Amino acid sequence: MFHPKKPSSMTSHERPMCVQGDSGLVLTTDPKPRLRWTVELHERFVDAVTQLGGPDKATPKTIMRVMGVKGLTLYHLKSHLQKFRLGKQPHKDFNDHSMKDGMRASSLDLQRNNASSSGMMGRSMNDGNNAHITDAIRMQIEVNRRLHEQLEVQRHLQLRIEAHGKYMQTILEKACQTVLAGDGSGSYTKSTATAPEFIQTLSFPSLQDLNIYGSSEHLENLHHQNMERESFFPVSDNFLGKKRSVQYTNPSSSKSPVIWADDLRLQELGPTEDQIGPLSIDRGSDIDSVSDIYETKPMLSGGHDKKYDQAKMDRPSPPRRTAAISAGGMQQGRSSPFG
Amino acid sequence: MAMVMDLCFPSFESFDYTTTTTTSSTDEGCNWSDWSPVVDWNEISDDQEDFQDLIDSMIDENVVFHQSIRTINDDDQVNEEEYNNSSPEYNMAMHDEAGSAEDSKGLRLIHLLMAAAEAMAGRDECRGLARVILVRLKELVSPTDGTNMERLATYFGDALQASLDAGAKGRPAPGAAEHQRADVLAAFQLLQDMSPYVKFGHFTANQAILEAVANDRRVHIVDYDIMEGIQWASLMQALVSRKDGPPAPHLRITAISRSGTGRRSFGTVQETGRRLTAFAASIGQPFSFHQCRLDADETFRPASLKLVRGEALVFNCMLHLPHFSHRAPDSITSFLSGAGTLNPRLITLVEEEMAPPSEGGFVGRFMDLLHHFSTVYDSLEVGFPMQSRARALVERVFLGPRIMESVARIYRGREAEEGCSWGKWLGAVGFRPVSISFANHCQAKLLLGLYNDGYGVEELTTNKLVLGWKSRRLLSASIWTSQDCDL
């Protein structure tokens, strides 16, 4: 299975946990054992950081790799690295990080000690109860930042999928027009009598994704125009809300879930604005998974007596058998795999 | 039923036939015993031409096979590997008649395909057998009905057939004929709806581009294979709505176009350009579109690009998306090395993630391909179990021809092609990897969350995201920059 390699991602940050003593790390003897940044450990840390190009270029992950100390977690390194960075930049504006005074105090400590040996720095970092608080605060800030970022990403993703869908729509419309115009000259189609019909059915509702995020009225009308042999119902935005616990703020116009049906029906030629087709309003239903949207549901629209298969058959057998088949010569008595 | 091909077959007992364990090898022709995974030919048939009964028995439900998969090299060394299956489910399935009919049929199809592939990898004399096997295979399957495995077997069978007919003389297998545009569009839309492959590639690349050009006023993207240009719709939207940096930078896209028919023609690219321009206008994105025509040999010449001073140059290379067809490696090489000479800000690369080529020769690679495509089929089916006709269309229009091409390619057996991925190649020639940002990774995860749970994304290296289905990696997106460029 996949394990996204983001140990520092949304999952909870541990409090500084016990470290195995046999890895060479020193633990304090408090009720809550914490890692003690000894001189040697800190030296190795500094070496690793300089090797990676300085405290700004180095990341906890890379430092961990370079140091190669067993039992050292990313969390240790993250907090240590942040302190280190602050220590290196005495002019940095602390307010940016909205740190509490405790943290500031330890940073000032760092500054003062920076000139002296790193051993003193190591010592000062372990000072006092401030460390507990600042660690907790830092953890919280980190989590908040990630959450915020993730929400941003979600929002952008929504917009991008919409754009994607709209563009796709323009492609289909263009193709539709081209074929309906009957010239077929611009494109490389061979329009046959039934092909336009088929193309009509292509301008089927926008993608499921588009509809998950809510579509404009205009696009919905496009949906309604033609049910393709398998058509979509846009999912009401409650659906995703329930599944993903994310609220999409979309103007909720009349949306009807689109269902992906296995029956192949063709509508008559010509877009009809009011031909709703097999839409059942399924608002508020708690659909559990994306695939549920595409359950087969009975098509409610009537008057379709042409099945897709038949339509396919009606099309003149295209001369485009793959050369493989014709060359093989072994497919005489069987249905062509290519329709 | 999703047929998961793990190449872990239960070890069966064979009833009527002994299994071959001889490793005798003869130089003068194909010794049937050498390569058959199933039966001891010498024992069974004196007349080597008549295999009908034999194959019938292979297909017969009561006969189960001993699993030993062997590969043949030219020096007649026979390597025998046994695949042991420790999964209790499989054994149970075999014993349970009710559920096993499909499984066993699927397995039989795999055996037939394997046998055919082995026959083809062997001496010329074996080709007759291969043809016979393929005929029988065809009778069992059809491309529109049946389980995943059956449909898959059809295409692979056809692909083998085509390669067989094209011969090993190096004549390229005939390319898939053009489908009607209606079909192509329908299949494309369906593909995007049913699977995240296309969007994953596009969005990951776009996010990387956005981050790289955050502070630029002019952006120039050179697209290797623009197709319908759908990737750029979301990029334009993102550029228009970006908050930091200069708002709505001027976007210039140069599409590489080559002579060809249908989707690859000059005409299509022009059409795409018009469409993109219209779309950009509709959202207020400053935009211009150019084409860069390649000659017949499809070599990219950097000099033919028009560059503007001060623009951020990005090369976008989408290969192997399901709806793409295979490009000649020379062409890709020339594109990427040409890119290198221009010191682009970014190179985005999306390609198939294939397992490293096994030592199995043609058969090994063939089985790997089979595994790869069966995973793709599974991923489509699990998401949309009821819409078999839609899936059949996608398979017919896109996946089938891809299978055809890929099999032909590995049959022609050019080792160099299978060697390394393009990503590795980029690393080797000196491009620097660019880390995938948290936002990018997060976006990919969210995107996949819209589809089925079986999809997963992992960050293989710092600059590469890999999309996979269950435990099989399928598609990778990686980002690179040229060495002299500071991001």
Tab-separated table of N, CA and C in Angstrom, chain A residues 2 4-6 9-10 146 149-150 153-155 157 159-161 163-164 166-168 170-172 174-175 187-190 195 198-199 202 204-205 207-209 212-213 229-230 232 240 243-244 260-262 264 290-291 294 296 309 312 315 320-324 327-328 330-331 334 336-339, chain B residues 131 135 138 141 143 154-155 158 161-162 165 174 177-183 185-186 188-190 192-193 199 202-203 207 210 228-230 233-234 237-238 243 262-263 268 271 275-276 279 383-384 386-390 393 396 438-439 441-443 445-447 449-451 456-459 468 470:
chain	number	residue	atom	x	y	z
A	2	PHE	N	0.269	2.268	-0.281
A	2	PHE	CA	1.057	3.493	-0.339
A	2	PHE	C	1.149	4.113	1.039
A	4	PRO	N	2.256	7.628	2.123
A	4	PRO	CA	2.797	8.924	1.720
A	4	PRO	C	3.943	9.319	2.610
A	5	LYS	N	5.013	9.681	1.959
A	5	LYS	CA	6.194	9.910	2.760
A	5	LYS	C	6.220	11.341	3.246
A	6	LYS	N	5.348	11.634	4.118
A	6	LYS	CA	5.343	12.979	4.670
A	6	LYS	C	5.206	12.838	6.171
A	9	SER	N	3.622	15.655	8.034
A	9	SER	CA	2.385	16.189	7.439
A	9	SER	C	1.289	16.316	8.475
A	10	MET	N	0.085	16.140	8.012
A	10	MET	CA	-1.043	16.501	8.856
A	10	MET	C	-1.174	15.646	10.101
A	146	ARG	N	-0.228	23.902	8.522
A	146	ARG	CA	-0.496	22.847	7.555
A	146	ARG	C	-1.965	22.789	7.195
A	149	GLU	N	-2.764	25.544	4.874
A	149	GLU	CA	-2.259	25.251	3.534
A	149	GLU	C	-3.144	24.246	2.832
A	150	GLN	N	-3.547	23.243	3.582
A	150	GLN	CA	-4.346	22.211	2.942
A	150	GLN	C	-5.674	22.771	2.457
A	153	VAL	N	-5.077	24.548	-0.705
A	153	VAL	CA	-4.892	23.612	-1.809
A	153	VAL	C	-6.235	23.090	-2.287
A	154	GLN	N	-7.086	22.801	-1.335
A	154	GLN	CA	-8.391	22.273	-1.697
A	154	GLN	C	-9.170	23.262	-2.530
A	155	ARG	N	-9.111	24.481	-2.082
A	155	ARG	CA	-9.863	25.501	-2.798
A	155	ARG	C	-9.348	25.638	-4.224
A	157	LEU	N	-7.724	23.466	-5.938
A	157	LEU	CA	-8.003	22.253	-6.704
A	157	LEU	C	-9.403	22.307	-7.282
A	159	LEU	N	-11.144	24.912	-8.067
A	159	LEU	CA	-11.214	25.834	-9.191
A	159	LEU	C	-10.558	25.246	-10.425
A	160	ARG	N	-9.468	24.573	-10.199
A	160	ARG	CA	-8.759	24.045	-11.363
A	160	ARG	C	-9.544	22.947	-12.041
A	161	ILE	N	-10.175	22.117	-11.242
A	161	ILE	CA	-10.974	21.062	-11.856
A	161	ILE	C	-12.121	21.671	-12.640
A	163	ALA	N	-12.086	24.552	-14.143
A	163	ALA	CA	-11.541	25.083	-15.391
A	163	ALA	C	-11.310	23.951	-16.379
A	164	HIS	N	-10.760	22.878	-15.879
A	164	HIS	CA	-10.518	21.694	-16.687
A	164	HIS	C	-11.803	21.244	-17.361
A	166	LYS	N	-14.581	22.953	-17.838
A	166	LYS	CA	-15.127	23.918	-18.789
A	166	LYS	C	-14.421	23.810	-20.127
A	167	TYR	N	-13.134	23.653	-20.056
A	167	TYR	CA	-12.388	23.537	-21.294
A	167	TYR	C	-12.817	22.303	-22.052
A	168	MET	N	-12.980	21.224	-21.322
A	168	MET	CA	-13.413	19.984	-21.950
A	168	MET	C	-14.743	20.207	-22.647
A	170	THR	N	-15.799	22.912	-23.970
A	170	THR	CA	-15.650	23.628	-25.235
A	170	THR	C	-15.209	22.689	-26.342
A	171	ILE	N	-14.388	21.743	-25.981
A	171	ILE	CA	-13.962	20.785	-26.994
A	171	ILE	C	-15.162	20.022	-27.527
A	172	LEU	N	-15.976	19.562	-26.608
A	172	LEU	CA	-17.101	18.755	-27.038
A	172	LEU	C	-18.078	19.563	-27.863
A	174	LYS	N	-17.476	22.126	-29.659
A	174	LYS	CA	-16.914	22.376	-30.968
A	174	LYS	C	-17.100	21.168	-31.867
A	175	ALA	N	-16.777	20.027	-31.298
A	175	ALA	CA	-16.906	18.797	-32.091
A	175	ALA	C	-18.344	18.600	-32.506
A	187	SER	N	-12.331	18.620	-39.636
A	187	SER	CA	-11.740	17.552	-38.842
A	187	SER	C	-11.594	16.309	-39.678
A	188	TYR	N	-11.126	15.340	-39.081
A	188	TYR	CA	-10.833	14.131	-39.837
A	188	TYR	C	-11.902	13.079	-39.653
A	189	THR	N	-13.068	13.526	-39.279
A	189	THR	CA	-14.137	12.535	-39.120
A	189	THR	C	-14.729	12.158	-40.436
A	190	LYS	N	-15.283	11.006	-40.432
A	190	LYS	CA	-16.158	10.669	-41.547
A	190	LYS	C	-17.550	10.658	-40.964
A	195	ALA	N	-23.441	9.127	-36.883
A	195	ALA	CA	-22.383	9.720	-36.072
A	195	ALA	C	-22.817	11.008	-35.385
A	198	PHE	N	-24.483	10.252	-32.381
A	198	PHE	CA	-23.567	9.811	-31.353
A	198	PHE	C	-22.850	10.994	-30.725
A	199	ILE	N	-22.437	11.914	-31.575
A	199	ILE	CA	-21.729	13.088	-31.072
A	199	ILE	C	-22.655	13.865	-30.153
A	202	LEU	N	-22.510	12.983	-26.902
A	202	LEU	CA	-21.249	13.194	-26.221
A	202	LEU	C	-21.253	14.431	-25.358
A	204	PHE	N	-22.431	15.353	-23.087
A	204	PHE	CA	-23.188	14.959	-21.923
A	204	PHE	C	-22.668	15.764	-20.747
A	205	PRO	N	-23.321	15.600	-19.678
A	205	PRO	CA	-23.049	16.532	-18.587
A	205	PRO	C	-21.585	16.616	-18.236
A	207	LEU	N	-18.195	16.850	-16.185
A	207	LEU	CA	-17.640	15.765	-15.421
A	207	LEU	C	-18.184	15.727	-14.011
A	208	GLN	N	-18.135	14.582	-13.523
A	208	GLN	CA	-18.580	14.373	-12.157
A	208	GLN	C	-17.879	15.340	-11.226
A	209	ASP	N	-16.621	15.549	-11.477
A	209	ASP	CA	-15.879	16.426	-10.571
A	209	ASP	C	-16.439	17.812	-10.599
A	212	ILE	N	-19.413	17.990	-8.622
A	212	ILE	CA	-19.248	17.855	-7.190
A	212	ILE	C	-19.083	19.228	-6.579
A	213	TYR	N	-18.351	20.031	-7.295
A	213	TYR	CA	-18.094	21.355	-6.742
A	213	TYR	C	-19.169	22.342	-7.103
A	229	ARG	N	-25.145	7.957	-23.710
A	229	ARG	CA	-25.516	6.581	-23.412
A	229	ARG	C	-25.256	6.239	-21.970
A	230	GLU	N	-24.219	6.783	-21.441
A	230	GLU	CA	-24.096	6.732	-19.988
A	230	GLU	C	-23.970	8.149	-19.502
A	232	PHE	N	-24.134	11.293	-16.518
A	232	PHE	CA	-23.771	11.620	-15.156
A	232	PHE	C	-24.860	12.379	-14.444
A	240	LEU	N	-20.045	15.233	-0.821
A	240	LEU	CA	-18.644	15.319	-0.462
A	240	LEU	C	-18.474	15.864	0.933
A	243	LYS	N	-18.541	13.042	3.125
A	243	LYS	CA	-17.439	12.089	3.036
A	243	LYS	C	-16.149	12.698	3.525
A	244	ARG	N	-15.905	13.901	3.093
A	244	ARG	CA	-14.579	14.453	3.332
A	244	ARG	C	-14.559	15.488	4.426
A	260	TRP	N	-24.661	7.458	-13.477
A	260	TRP	CA	-23.942	6.793	-14.528
A	260	TRP	C	-24.674	5.505	-14.794
A	261	ALA	N	-25.385	5.451	-15.862
A	261	ALA	CA	-26.269	4.314	-16.059
A	261	ALA	C	-25.705	3.383	-17.102
A	262	ASP	N	-26.025	2.171	-16.926
A	262	ASP	CA	-25.456	1.191	-17.824
A	262	ASP	C	-26.295	1.030	-19.076
A	264	LEU	N	-27.908	1.897	-22.383
A	264	LEU	CA	-27.483	2.830	-23.408
A	264	LEU	C	-28.701	3.362	-24.096
A	290	VAL	N	-17.498	7.672	-3.878
A	290	VAL	CA	-17.613	8.270	-5.200
A	290	VAL	C	-18.273	7.302	-6.157
A	291	SER	N	-17.912	6.059	-6.054
A	291	SER	CA	-18.430	5.123	-7.043
A	291	SER	C	-19.919	4.930	-6.894
A	294	TYR	N	-22.296	6.392	-9.411
A	294	TYR	CA	-22.459	5.826	-10.730
A	294	TYR	C	-23.225	4.528	-10.716
A	296	THR	N	-26.134	2.019	-11.258
A	296	THR	CA	-27.131	1.965	-12.315
A	296	THR	C	-28.467	2.309	-11.734
A	309	ASP	N	-26.180	-0.226	-28.934
A	309	ASP	CA	-25.582	-1.258	-29.781
A	309	ASP	C	-26.072	-1.132	-31.199
A	312	LYS	N	-24.577	1.591	-32.986
A	312	LYS	CA	-23.217	1.287	-33.396
A	312	LYS	C	-23.229	0.448	-34.646
A	315	ARG	N	-23.763	2.215	-37.928
A	315	ARG	CA	-22.646	2.891	-38.566
A	315	ARG	C	-21.960	1.952	-39.515
A	320	ARG	N	-11.421	0.885	-40.775
A	320	ARG	CA	-10.234	1.069	-39.982
A	320	ARG	C	-9.937	-0.142	-39.119
A	321	ARG	N	-10.120	-1.284	-39.643
A	321	ARG	CA	-9.683	-2.448	-38.889
A	321	ARG	C	-8.179	-2.335	-38.732
A	322	THR	N	-7.759	-2.691	-37.628
A	322	THR	CA	-6.313	-2.620	-37.474
A	322	THR	C	-5.687	-3.590	-38.428
A	323	ALA	N	-4.597	-3.177	-38.936
A	323	ALA	CA	-3.924	-4.018	-39.917
A	323	ALA	C	-3.607	-5.367	-39.318
A	324	ALA	N	-3.449	-5.344	-38.025
A	324	ALA	CA	-3.145	-6.608	-37.367
A	324	ALA	C	-4.217	-7.625	-37.656
A	327	ALA	N	-4.335	-8.554	-41.287
A	327	ALA	CA	-3.160	-9.322	-41.675
A	327	ALA	C	-3.199	-10.707	-41.066
A	328	GLY	N	-3.712	-10.722	-39.851
A	328	GLY	CA	-3.734	-12.013	-39.171
A	328	GLY	C	-4.599	-13.000	-39.908
A	330	MET	N	-7.071	-14.319	-39.010
A	330	MET	CA	-7.600	-15.403	-38.216
A	330	MET	C	-8.921	-15.041	-37.572
A	331	GLN	N	-9.378	-13.888	-37.882
A	331	GLN	CA	-10.572	-13.429	-37.183
A	331	GLN	C	-11.807	-13.589	-38.017
A	334	ARG	N	-15.275	-14.256	-36.204
A	334	ARG	CA	-15.611	-13.721	-34.900
A	334	ARG	C	-15.891	-12.249	-34.979
A	336	SER	N	-15.651	-8.496	-34.545
A	336	SER	CA	-14.456	-7.674	-34.488
A	336	SER	C	-14.338	-7.028	-33.111
A	337	PRO	N	-13.181	-7.012	-32.594
A	337	PRO	CA	-13.009	-6.386	-31.282
A	337	PRO	C	-13.116	-4.884	-31.350
A	338	PHE	N	-13.073	-4.373	-32.542
A	338	PHE	CA	-13.084	-2.927	-32.634
A	338	PHE	C	-14.404	-2.424	-33.133
A	339	GLY	N	-15.418	-3.144	-32.848
A	339	GLY	CA	-16.764	-2.627	-33.127
A	339	GLY	C	-17.108	-2.760	-34.570
B	131	ARG	N	0.776	-19.454	-33.053
B	131	ARG	CA	-0.446	-19.092	-33.775
B	131	ARG	C	-1.628	-19.914	-33.309
B	135	VAL	N	-5.083	-18.614	-31.651
B	135	VAL	CA	-6.419	-18.871	-32.187
B	135	VAL	C	-7.340	-19.362	-31.088
B	138	LYS	N	-8.383	-16.686	-28.814
B	138	LYS	CA	-9.383	-15.798	-29.355
B	138	LYS	C	-10.788	-16.343	-29.219
B	141	VAL	N	-12.350	-15.449	-25.795
B	141	VAL	CA	-12.477	-14.099	-25.256
B	141	VAL	C	-13.114	-13.167	-26.266
B	143	PRO	N	-13.581	-8.674	-26.786
B	143	PRO	CA	-13.101	-7.413	-26.226
B	143	PRO	C	-14.153	-6.607	-25.509
B	154	THR	N	-7.889	-10.447	-24.862
B	154	THR	CA	-8.134	-10.204	-26.281
B	154	THR	C	-7.082	-9.281	-26.854
B	155	TYR	N	-6.897	-8.165	-26.167
B	155	TYR	CA	-5.968	-7.191	-26.724
B	155	TYR	C	-4.549	-7.710	-26.755
B	158	ASP	N	-4.289	-10.144	-29.537
B	158	ASP	CA	-4.171	-9.456	-30.820
B	158	ASP	C	-2.801	-8.837	-30.996
B	161	GLN	N	-0.410	-11.385	-31.868
B	161	GLN	CA	-0.670	-11.770	-33.245
B	161	GLN	C	-0.034	-10.784	-34.199
B	162	ALA	N	-0.243	-9.522	-33.918
B	162	ALA	CA	0.296	-8.493	-34.804
B	162	ALA	C	1.813	-8.556	-34.847
B	165	ASP	N	2.918	-11.402	-36.911
B	165	ASP	CA	2.790	-11.216	-38.337
B	165	ASP	C	3.789	-10.221	-38.880
B	174	PRO	N	1.990	-2.576	-37.442
B	174	PRO	CA	1.084	-1.562	-37.975
B	174	PRO	C	0.397	-0.815	-36.842
B	177	ALA	N	-5.370	1.892	-36.260
B	177	ALA	CA	-6.037	2.799	-37.187
B	177	ALA	C	-6.745	3.895	-36.409
B	178	GLU	N	-7.030	4.945	-37.067
B	178	GLU	CA	-7.664	6.068	-36.407
B	178	GLU	C	-9.094	5.738	-36.041
B	179	HIS	N	-9.450	6.103	-34.876
B	179	HIS	CA	-10.840	5.949	-34.499
B	179	HIS	C	-11.600	7.186	-34.902
B	180	GLN	N	-12.844	7.024	-34.925
B	180	GLN	CA	-13.644	8.198	-35.208
B	180	GLN	C	-13.502	9.211	-34.101
B	181	ARG	N	-13.534	10.441	-34.498
B	181	ARG	CA	-13.286	11.494	-33.513
B	181	ARG	C	-14.306	11.459	-32.380
B	182	ALA	N	-15.516	11.101	-32.743
B	182	ALA	CA	-16.545	10.999	-31.717
B	182	ALA	C	-16.130	10.013	-30.646
B	183	ASP	N	-15.663	8.900	-31.101
B	183	ASP	CA	-15.232	7.888	-30.148
B	183	ASP	C	-14.101	8.396	-29.294
B	185	LEU	N	-13.243	11.403	-28.497
B	185	LEU	CA	-13.650	12.388	-27.505
B	185	LEU	C	-14.422	11.752	-26.369
B	186	ALA	N	-15.349	10.880	-26.747
B	186	ALA	CA	-16.129	10.224	-25.697
B	186	ALA	C	-15.207	9.450	-24.770
B	188	PHE	N	-12.113	9.912	-24.234
B	188	PHE	CA	-11.266	10.815	-23.469
B	188	PHE	C	-12.013	11.356	-22.261
B	189	GLN	N	-13.215	11.780	-22.497
B	189	GLN	CA	-14.001	12.294	-21.374
B	189	GLN	C	-14.224	11.212	-20.337
B	190	LEU	N	-14.553	10.020	-20.813
B	190	LEU	CA	-14.785	8.932	-19.885
B	190	LEU	C	-13.521	8.617	-19.097
B	192	GLN	N	-11.166	10.537	-18.273
B	192	GLN	CA	-10.909	11.528	-17.245
B	192	GLN	C	-11.867	11.402	-16.082
B	193	ASP	N	-13.078	11.016	-16.391
B	193	ASP	CA	-14.041	10.886	-15.313
B	193	ASP	C	-13.751	9.692	-14.435
B	199	LYS	N	-5.638	13.859	-14.899
B	199	LYS	CA	-5.597	15.044	-14.042
B	199	LYS	C	-4.369	15.039	-13.142
B	202	HIS	N	-1.460	16.327	-15.162
B	202	HIS	CA	-1.605	17.742	-15.480
B	202	HIS	C	-1.474	18.613	-14.248
B	203	PHE	N	-2.171	18.253	-13.210
B	203	PHE	CA	-2.195	19.149	-12.054
B	203	PHE	C	-0.857	19.186	-11.337
B	207	GLN	N	1.087	22.649	-10.935
B	207	GLN	CA	1.421	23.201	-9.621
B	207	GLN	C	2.895	23.502	-9.536
B	210	LEU	N	3.523	26.599	-11.495
B	210	LEU	CA	3.054	27.788	-10.782
B	210	LEU	C	4.045	28.226	-9.726
B	228	GLU	N	-5.080	18.056	-26.995
B	228	GLU	CA	-6.157	19.051	-26.994
B	228	GLU	C	-5.871	20.248	-26.107
B	229	GLY	N	-4.750	20.219	-25.465
B	229	GLY	CA	-4.381	21.388	-24.672
B	229	GLY	C	-5.102	21.528	-23.364
B	230	ILE	N	-5.659	20.449	-22.892
B	230	ILE	CA	-6.506	20.585	-21.715
B	230	ILE	C	-5.694	20.865	-20.459
B	233	ALA	N	-5.691	24.668	-19.426
B	233	ALA	CA	-6.875	25.373	-18.940
B	233	ALA	C	-6.752	25.658	-17.456
B	234	SER	N	-6.385	24.632	-16.707
B	234	SER	CA	-6.332	24.861	-15.263
B	234	SER	C	-5.131	25.716	-14.891
B	237	GLN	N	-6.200	29.249	-15.387
B	237	GLN	CA	-7.092	29.660	-14.309
B	237	GLN	C	-6.290	29.991	-13.067
B	238	ALA	N	-5.316	29.162	-12.783
B	238	ALA	CA	-4.519	29.398	-11.584
B	238	ALA	C	-3.691	30.669	-11.717
B	243	LYS	N	-2.407	35.241	-6.158
B	243	LYS	CA	-2.453	36.423	-5.322
B	243	LYS	C	-1.126	37.136	-5.235
B	262	GLY	N	-4.805	12.702	-37.860
B	262	GLY	CA	-5.720	12.657	-36.732
B	262	GLY	C	-5.265	13.552	-35.600
B	263	ARG	N	-5.158	12.969	-34.454
B	263	ARG	CA	-4.870	13.782	-33.280
B	263	ARG	C	-3.494	14.388	-33.326
B	268	THR	N	-4.717	19.681	-35.951
B	268	THR	CA	-5.197	19.558	-34.578
B	268	THR	C	-4.526	20.569	-33.676
B	271	GLU	N	-5.924	23.914	-34.204
B	271	GLU	CA	-7.236	23.972	-33.575
B	271	GLU	C	-7.103	24.177	-32.073
B	275	ARG	N	-8.446	27.202	-29.676
B	275	ARG	CA	-9.276	26.959	-28.502
B	275	ARG	C	-8.665	27.555	-27.242
B	276	LEU	N	-7.378	27.357	-27.107
B	276	LEU	CA	-6.708	27.902	-25.926
B	276	LEU	C	-6.783	29.419	-25.916
B	279	PHE	N	-10.171	30.410	-24.829
B	279	PHE	CA	-10.364	30.177	-23.399
B	279	PHE	C	-9.639	31.229	-22.582
B	383	GLY	N	-13.763	1.240	-9.733
B	383	GLY	CA	-14.488	2.483	-9.566
B	383	GLY	C	-15.855	2.443	-10.209
B	384	PHE	N	-15.963	1.714	-11.290
B	384	PHE	CA	-17.198	1.765	-12.074
B	384	PHE	C	-17.602	0.377	-12.505
B	386	MET	N	-20.302	-1.070	-12.910
B	386	MET	CA	-21.480	-1.317	-13.728
B	386	MET	C	-21.339	-0.807	-15.148
B	387	GLN	N	-20.368	0.023	-15.351
B	387	GLN	CA	-20.334	0.711	-16.640
B	387	GLN	C	-19.376	0.028	-17.570
B	388	SER	N	-19.656	-1.227	-17.814
B	388	SER	CA	-18.679	-1.991	-18.577
B	388	SER	C	-18.572	-1.494	-19.998
B	389	ARG	N	-19.658	-0.974	-20.520
B	389	ARG	CA	-19.567	-0.509	-21.900
B	389	ARG	C	-18.713	0.737	-22.020
B	390	ALA	N	-18.833	1.577	-21.013
B	390	ALA	CA	-17.978	2.763	-21.049
B	390	ALA	C	-16.521	2.353	-20.975
B	393	LEU	N	-15.244	1.033	-24.126
B	393	LEU	CA	-14.917	2.061	-25.113
B	393	LEU	C	-13.536	2.643	-24.854
B	396	ARG	N	-11.032	0.215	-25.885
B	396	ARG	CA	-10.921	0.067	-27.325
B	396	ARG	C	-10.140	1.228	-27.924
B	438	PHE	N	4.877	20.666	-0.505
B	438	PHE	CA	3.787	20.113	0.297
B	438	PHE	C	2.450	20.338	-0.394
B	439	ALA	N	2.279	21.528	-0.950
B	439	ALA	CA	0.999	21.838	-1.596
B	439	ALA	C	0.738	20.906	-2.764
B	441	HIS	N	1.935	17.840	-3.275
B	441	HIS	CA	1.640	16.505	-2.775
B	441	HIS	C	0.227	16.455	-2.207
B	442	CYS	N	-0.090	17.494	-1.470
B	442	CYS	CA	-1.416	17.566	-0.857
B	442	CYS	C	-2.487	17.577	-1.935
B	443	GLN	N	-2.244	18.335	-2.986
B	443	GLN	CA	-3.212	18.406	-4.065
B	443	GLN	C	-3.416	17.045	-4.698
B	445	LYS	N	-3.007	14.170	-3.317
B	445	LYS	CA	-3.760	13.301	-2.418
B	445	LYS	C	-5.238	13.643	-2.447
B	446	LEU	N	-5.523	14.923	-2.453
B	446	LEU	CA	-6.918	15.333	-2.493
B	446	LEU	C	-7.574	14.874	-3.791
B	447	LEU	N	-6.846	15.027	-4.873
B	447	LEU	CA	-7.391	14.634	-6.162
B	447	LEU	C	-7.735	13.156	-6.174
B	449	GLY	N	-8.354	11.388	-3.718
B	449	GLY	CA	-9.451	11.133	-2.807
B	449	GLY	C	-10.803	11.247	-3.470
B	450	LEU	N	-10.851	11.997	-4.581
B	450	LEU	CA	-12.112	12.119	-5.293
B	450	LEU	C	-12.464	10.847	-6.031
B	451	TYR	N	-11.479	10.068	-6.279
B	451	TYR	CA	-11.723	8.844	-6.999
B	451	TYR	C	-11.785	7.714	-6.001
B	456	GLY	N	-3.271	5.589	-4.851
B	456	GLY	CA	-2.415	6.178	-3.836
B	456	GLY	C	-1.311	6.952	-4.499
B	457	VAL	N	-0.805	7.921	-3.791
B	457	VAL	CA	0.330	8.665	-4.321
B	457	VAL	C	1.460	8.557	-3.326
B	458	GLU	N	2.631	8.356	-3.860
B	458	GLU	CA	3.776	8.350	-2.975
B	458	GLU	C	4.871	9.210	-3.561
B	459	GLU	N	5.698	9.677	-2.672
B	459	GLU	CA	6.777	10.543	-3.113
B	459	GLU	C	8.018	9.670	-3.166
B	468	GLY	N	-0.306	5.320	-8.105
B	468	GLY	CA	-0.396	3.887	-8.280
B	468	GLY	C	-1.750	3.367	-7.884
B	470	LYS	N	-3.446	0.322	-5.877
B	470	LYS	CA	-3.099	-0.683	-4.890
B	470	LYS	C	-1.589	-0.777	-4.804
